[in-house]
């Protein structure tokens, strides 16, 4: 069965410092991996995805993620955190069953960036 | 281009009632997926529609149903509401039903069952 784990419920970072939000996955075959962000009372906003190719993926708002096949990880990173980055972050894997659209999400990690 | 829209944004119902939620996808998108978000269970896949056909369904009881119209707009229906159905219901659309395609989410409908 395909699954996603986000081992940290919350990550605390000082503004200006680099941030990392961790994600590991378990899939059969090649994974399609996604990061979304959710602000209070809002839907999910797409940040970036890995389908194939370069292991370092760049996305919106200065975020990037590194795909590591041997460690089955897809950690989200940003070189310099902003207070406005404080939100709930979700890692997801696309369930490749007949090519249908079905995202399996991790539990989410709350990022708190302190001034 | 307008994003995914969902109506209504908020709903309050009582146990035993039924409810219909609506989703309008991004123009040109033919796939619509529905997810339920709760504090306890997180984000869970409900079902996906593509070209008016249900392509995939999650592990939810038959009280949860949906449909898609020829203009790709979608509705989901929950009958005989239970307290546990209180959740944020999110709709997402994408161009195709390919798992590599990005799903874009609407703002959600917050359903409260009393």
Short mmCIF file of C-alpha atoms in Angstrom, two decimals:
data_model
loop_
_atom_site.label_atom_id
_atom_site.label_comp_id
_atom_site.label_asym_id
_atom_site.label_seq_id
_atom_site.Cartn_x
_atom_site.Cartn_y
_atom_site.Cartn_z
CA UNK A 1 0.00 0.00 0.00
CA UNK A 2 1.19 3.49 -0.76
CA UNK A 3 1.76 5.86 2.14
CA UNK A 4 3.37 9.14 3.12
CA UNK A 5 4.91 10.04 6.46
CA UNK A 6 5.65 13.48 7.83
CA UNK A 7 7.53 12.72 11.02
CA UNK A 8 7.25 16.18 12.57
CA UNK A 9 3.96 17.64 13.73
CA UNK A 10 5.52 21.07 14.02
CA UNK A 11 8.70 22.77 12.89
CA UNK A 12 9.87 26.01 14.50
CA UNK A 13 12.28 28.27 12.65
CA UNK A 14 13.58 31.78 13.17
CA UNK A 15 12.96 34.23 10.35
CA UNK A 16 15.90 34.33 7.96
CA UNK A 17 17.07 30.83 8.84
CA UNK A 18 16.82 27.89 6.45
CA UNK A 19 13.88 25.55 6.91
CA UNK A 20 13.31 21.89 6.16
CA UNK A 21 10.02 20.01 6.34
CA UNK A 22 10.52 16.27 6.10
CA UNK A 23 8.59 13.71 4.07
CA UNK A 24 9.16 10.03 3.39
CA UNK A 25 7.07 7.83 1.17
CA UNK A 26 6.34 4.21 0.41
CA UNK A 27 5.16 3.31 -3.07
CA UNK A 28 5.55 0.54 -5.56
CA UNK A 29 7.18 1.76 -8.72
CA UNK A 30 8.20 5.30 -9.51
CA UNK A 31 6.49 7.92 -7.35
CA UNK A 32 4.82 11.16 -8.29
CA UNK A 33 5.37 13.45 -5.28
CA UNK A 34 3.76 16.76 -4.39
CA UNK A 35 3.95 19.50 -1.77
CA UNK A 36 0.97 21.66 -0.87
CA UNK A 37 0.54 24.46 1.67
CA UNK A 38 -2.63 25.36 3.55
CA UNK A 39 -3.27 28.70 5.21
CA UNK A 40 -6.05 29.07 7.82
CA UNK A 41 -9.55 28.70 6.39
CA UNK A 42 -8.17 28.15 2.91
CA UNK A 43 -7.81 25.26 0.51
CA UNK A 44 -4.52 23.71 -0.50
CA UNK A 45 -2.07 25.64 -2.65
CA UNK A 46 0.28 23.73 -4.92
CA UNK A 47 3.98 24.37 -4.27
CA UNK A 48 5.90 21.87 -6.39
CA UNK A 49 6.04 18.33 -7.67
CA UNK A 50 8.50 15.66 -8.70
CA UNK A 51 7.63 13.47 -11.64
CA UNK A 52 10.96 12.52 -13.16
CA UNK A 53 14.34 13.99 -14.02
CA UNK A 54 16.37 16.35 -11.84
CA UNK A 55 16.20 15.37 -8.18
CA UNK A 56 16.08 19.03 -7.08
CA UNK A 57 12.73 20.57 -7.84
CA UNK A 58 12.09 24.29 -7.56
CA UNK A 59 8.64 25.61 -6.83
CA UNK A 60 6.63 28.62 -5.79
CA UNK A 61 7.59 31.25 -3.18
CA UNK A 62 11.25 30.19 -3.12
CA UNK A 63 10.58 26.63 -1.98
CA UNK A 64 12.42 23.63 -3.34
CA UNK A 65 12.44 19.93 -2.63
CA UNK A 66 14.96 17.18 -3.06
CA UNK A 67 13.93 13.74 -4.23
CA UNK A 68 16.08 10.97 -2.78
CA UNK A 69 15.16 7.57 -4.13
CA UNK A 70 17.50 5.55 -1.91
CA UNK A 71 16.11 7.16 1.24
CA UNK A 72 12.55 7.38 -0.18
CA UNK A 73 12.41 11.00 0.90
CA UNK A 74 11.14 14.23 -0.56
CA UNK A 75 12.04 16.98 1.92
CA UNK A 76 10.81 20.53 1.41
CA UNK A 77 13.36 23.30 1.87
CA UNK A 78 13.76 27.05 1.75
CA UNK A 79 17.04 28.91 2.22
CA UNK A 80 15.57 31.81 4.21
CA UNK A 81 12.26 31.53 6.06
CA UNK A 82 9.70 34.32 6.23
CA UNK A 83 7.08 34.85 8.91
CA UNK A 84 4.50 34.64 6.12
CA UNK A 85 5.63 31.04 5.44
CA UNK A 86 3.90 29.99 8.67
CA UNK A 87 1.23 27.52 7.58
CA UNK A 88 0.36 23.83 7.37
CA UNK A 89 2.38 21.85 4.83
CA UNK A 90 1.31 18.59 3.24
CA UNK A 91 3.37 16.08 1.32
CA UNK A 92 1.43 13.80 -1.03
CA UNK A 93 2.04 10.90 -3.36
CA UNK A 94 -0.09 10.18 -6.38
CA UNK A 95 -1.51 6.69 -6.18
CA UNK A 96 -0.55 5.11 -9.43
CA UNK A 97 -3.37 2.65 -9.86
CA UNK A 98 -4.57 2.63 -13.41
CA UNK A 99 -3.30 6.16 -13.86
CA UNK A 100 -6.18 7.57 -11.84
CA UNK A 101 -5.95 10.82 -9.94
CA UNK A 102 -5.76 10.02 -6.25
CA UNK A 103 -3.49 11.84 -3.85
CA UNK A 104 -2.44 10.17 -0.61
CA UNK A 105 -1.46 12.82 1.92
CA UNK A 106 0.78 12.85 4.93
CA UNK A 107 -0.61 14.08 8.23
CA UNK A 108 0.78 17.55 7.69
CA UNK A 109 3.50 19.59 9.38
CA UNK A 110 2.79 22.93 10.94
CA UNK A 111 5.56 25.41 10.22
CA UNK A 112 5.96 28.30 12.64
CA UNK A 113 8.40 31.02 11.65
CA UNK A 114 9.25 33.38 14.51
CA UNK A 115 10.40 36.99 14.00
CA UNK B 1 -7.98 32.25 -15.27
CA UNK B 2 -10.39 31.68 -12.42
CA UNK B 3 -9.50 29.02 -9.89
CA UNK B 4 -11.58 26.19 -8.52
CA UNK B 5 -14.74 27.46 -6.87
CA UNK B 6 -16.84 25.68 -4.29
CA UNK B 7 -20.27 26.54 -3.00
CA UNK B 8 -21.43 27.02 -0.40
CA UNK B 9 -18.40 27.89 1.73
CA UNK B 10 -20.14 27.04 4.99
CA UNK B 11 -23.03 24.75 5.85
CA UNK B 12 -24.72 23.79 9.08
CA UNK B 13 -26.95 20.73 9.04
CA UNK B 14 -28.49 18.41 11.60
CA UNK B 15 -28.09 14.67 11.87
CA UNK B 16 -30.17 12.71 9.42
CA UNK B 17 -30.36 15.47 6.83
CA UNK B 18 -28.71 15.32 3.46
CA UNK B 19 -26.43 17.88 1.82
CA UNK B 20 -25.18 18.70 -1.68
CA UNK B 21 -21.89 20.46 -2.30
CA UNK B 22 -20.89 21.99 -5.61
CA UNK B 23 -17.55 22.40 -7.35
CA UNK B 24 -16.67 24.29 -10.52
CA UNK B 25 -13.26 23.31 -11.90
CA UNK B 26 -10.74 25.50 -13.63
CA UNK B 27 -11.84 26.12 -17.19
CA UNK B 28 -10.71 23.26 -19.43
CA UNK B 29 -10.05 20.84 -16.59
CA UNK B 30 -11.93 17.58 -16.99
CA UNK B 31 -10.95 15.75 -13.82
CA UNK B 32 -12.54 16.61 -10.48
CA UNK B 33 -11.57 14.93 -7.23
CA UNK B 34 -13.09 15.29 -3.78
CA UNK B 35 -11.31 15.03 -0.43
CA UNK B 36 -12.45 15.16 3.17
CA UNK B 37 -10.28 16.91 5.74
CA UNK B 38 -10.77 16.32 9.47
CA UNK B 39 -8.46 16.92 12.44
CA UNK B 40 -8.49 13.23 13.30
CA UNK B 41 -8.20 11.54 9.92
CA UNK B 42 -6.42 14.24 7.94
CA UNK B 43 -6.97 14.46 4.20
CA UNK B 44 -8.76 11.49 2.70
CA UNK B 45 -9.70 10.83 -0.90
CA UNK B 46 -13.42 10.46 -1.57
CA UNK B 47 -13.74 9.99 -5.33
CA UNK B 48 -12.65 11.24 -8.73
CA UNK B 49 -14.68 12.01 -11.83
CA UNK B 50 -13.43 12.37 -15.37
CA UNK B 51 -15.69 13.02 -18.33
CA UNK B 52 -18.80 12.37 -16.24
CA UNK B 53 -17.53 8.93 -15.11
CA UNK B 54 -16.42 8.01 -11.62
CA UNK B 55 -12.88 6.71 -12.09
CA UNK B 56 -11.89 5.97 -8.53
CA UNK B 57 -13.47 5.84 -5.10
CA UNK B 58 -12.05 5.96 -1.60
CA UNK B 59 -13.09 4.01 1.49
CA UNK B 60 -16.24 5.88 2.40
CA UNK B 61 -19.75 4.53 2.96
CA UNK B 62 -22.36 4.62 0.24
CA UNK B 63 -23.93 7.68 1.88
CA UNK B 64 -21.25 9.64 0.05
CA UNK B 65 -21.93 9.98 -3.64
CA UNK B 66 -21.11 12.32 -6.45
CA UNK B 67 -21.61 13.13 -10.06
CA UNK B 68 -20.08 15.20 -12.81
CA UNK B 69 -21.88 17.14 -15.49
CA UNK B 70 -20.99 17.61 -19.14
CA UNK B 71 -19.41 21.01 -18.35
CA UNK B 72 -17.13 19.23 -15.82
CA UNK B 73 -18.83 20.81 -12.81
CA UNK B 74 -19.25 18.31 -10.02
CA UNK B 75 -21.49 17.80 -7.04
CA UNK B 76 -21.12 15.55 -4.06
CA UNK B 77 -23.98 14.43 -1.88
CA UNK B 78 -23.99 13.10 1.64
CA UNK B 79 -27.19 11.49 2.82
CA UNK B 80 -28.29 10.71 6.37
CA UNK B 81 -25.68 12.98 7.90
CA UNK B 82 -23.79 11.85 10.98
CA UNK B 83 -21.86 13.97 13.48
CA UNK B 84 -18.64 12.48 12.15
CA UNK B 85 -19.31 13.93 8.71
CA UNK B 86 -18.38 17.37 10.04
CA UNK B 87 -15.34 18.30 7.98
CA UNK B 88 -13.82 20.54 5.37
CA UNK B 89 -14.67 19.11 1.94
CA UNK B 90 -12.16 20.02 -0.72
CA UNK B 91 -12.56 19.76 -4.44
CA UNK B 92 -9.61 19.64 -6.82
CA UNK B 93 -9.41 19.80 -10.58
CA UNK B 94 -6.80 18.85 -13.15
CA UNK B 95 -6.53 18.66 -16.92
CA UNK B 96 -6.45 14.90 -17.09
CA UNK B 97 -6.88 11.84 -14.96
CA UNK B 98 -3.13 11.16 -15.10
CA UNK B 99 -1.61 10.83 -11.66
CA UNK B 100 1.28 13.08 -12.70
CA UNK B 101 -1.04 15.99 -13.42
CA UNK B 102 -1.22 18.71 -10.77
CA UNK B 103 -4.47 18.95 -8.86
CA UNK B 104 -5.58 22.48 -8.00
CA UNK B 105 -7.77 22.85 -4.96
CA UNK B 106 -10.71 25.05 -4.19
CA UNK B 107 -11.22 26.86 -0.87
CA UNK B 108 -13.43 24.10 0.48
CA UNK B 109 -16.87 23.79 2.01
CA UNK B 110 -16.93 23.57 5.79
CA UNK B 111 -19.78 21.31 6.86
CA UNK B 112 -20.91 21.26 10.46
CA UNK B 113 -23.36 18.57 11.52
CA UNK B 114 -25.23 19.22 14.76
#
